[in-house]
Short mmCIF file of C-alpha atoms in Angstrom, two decimals:
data_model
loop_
_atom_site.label_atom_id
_atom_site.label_comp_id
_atom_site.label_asym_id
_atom_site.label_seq_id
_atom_site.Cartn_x
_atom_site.Cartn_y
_atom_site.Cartn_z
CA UNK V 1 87.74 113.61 102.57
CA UNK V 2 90.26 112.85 105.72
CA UNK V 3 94.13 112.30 105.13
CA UNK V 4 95.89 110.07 107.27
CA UNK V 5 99.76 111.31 108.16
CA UNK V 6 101.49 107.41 108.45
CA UNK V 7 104.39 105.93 109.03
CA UNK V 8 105.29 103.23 106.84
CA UNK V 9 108.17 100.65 107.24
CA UNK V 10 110.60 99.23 104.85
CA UNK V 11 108.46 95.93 105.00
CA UNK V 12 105.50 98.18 103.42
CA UNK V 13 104.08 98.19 107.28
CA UNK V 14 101.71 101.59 107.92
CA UNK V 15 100.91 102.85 111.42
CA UNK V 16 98.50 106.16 111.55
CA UNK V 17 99.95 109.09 113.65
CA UNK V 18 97.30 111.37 113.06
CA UNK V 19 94.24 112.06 110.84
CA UNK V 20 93.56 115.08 109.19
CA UNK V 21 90.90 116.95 107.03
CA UNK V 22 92.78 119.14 105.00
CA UNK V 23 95.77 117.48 102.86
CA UNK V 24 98.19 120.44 103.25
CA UNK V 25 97.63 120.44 106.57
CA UNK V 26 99.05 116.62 106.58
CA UNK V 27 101.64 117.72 104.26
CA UNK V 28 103.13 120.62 106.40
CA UNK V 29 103.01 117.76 109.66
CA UNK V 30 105.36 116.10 106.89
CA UNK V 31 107.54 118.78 106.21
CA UNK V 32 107.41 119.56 110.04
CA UNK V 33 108.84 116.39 111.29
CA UNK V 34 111.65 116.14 108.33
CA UNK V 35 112.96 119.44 109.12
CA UNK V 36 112.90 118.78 112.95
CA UNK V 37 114.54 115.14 112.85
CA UNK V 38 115.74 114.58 109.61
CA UNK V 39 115.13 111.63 107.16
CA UNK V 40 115.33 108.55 108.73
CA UNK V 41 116.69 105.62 107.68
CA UNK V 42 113.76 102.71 107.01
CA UNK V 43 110.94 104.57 107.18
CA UNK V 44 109.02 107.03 105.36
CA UNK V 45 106.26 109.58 106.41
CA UNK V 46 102.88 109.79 103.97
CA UNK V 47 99.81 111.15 103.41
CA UNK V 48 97.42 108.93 102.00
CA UNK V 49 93.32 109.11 101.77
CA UNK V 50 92.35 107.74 105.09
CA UNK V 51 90.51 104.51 105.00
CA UNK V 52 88.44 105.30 107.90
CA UNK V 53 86.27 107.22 106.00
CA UNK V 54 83.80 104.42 104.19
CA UNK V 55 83.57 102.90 107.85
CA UNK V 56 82.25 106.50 108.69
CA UNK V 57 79.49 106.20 106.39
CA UNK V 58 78.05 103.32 107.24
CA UNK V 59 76.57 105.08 110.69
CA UNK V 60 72.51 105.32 110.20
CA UNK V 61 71.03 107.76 112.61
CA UNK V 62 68.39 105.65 114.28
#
């Protein structure tokens, strides 16, 4: 399973920064970028299942 680090707006909005494999490794990006710049004002950082993944599957080797 990937984990996608996002950032999602007030207006429930999600833009991927980057995808990982490992969900602690997400998770520290997380802590990384909180303890760097803070907690911002409308807009969260999360880790969610990526949904890249099923798209992944659908490759057929020929």
């Amino acid at each position: 399973m990937t984990w996608d680090v996002c950032l999602e707006y007030a207006n429930g909005n999600q833009t991927i920064l980057k995808t990982y494999c490992h969900r602690e490794t997400a998770l520290k990006l997380i802590d990384l970028i909180y303890s760097t710049y803070g907690y911002p004002m409308h807009v969260a950082y999360i880790v969610r299942p990526s949904q890249a993944r099923s798209a992944l599957n659908l490759v057929v080797p020929a």
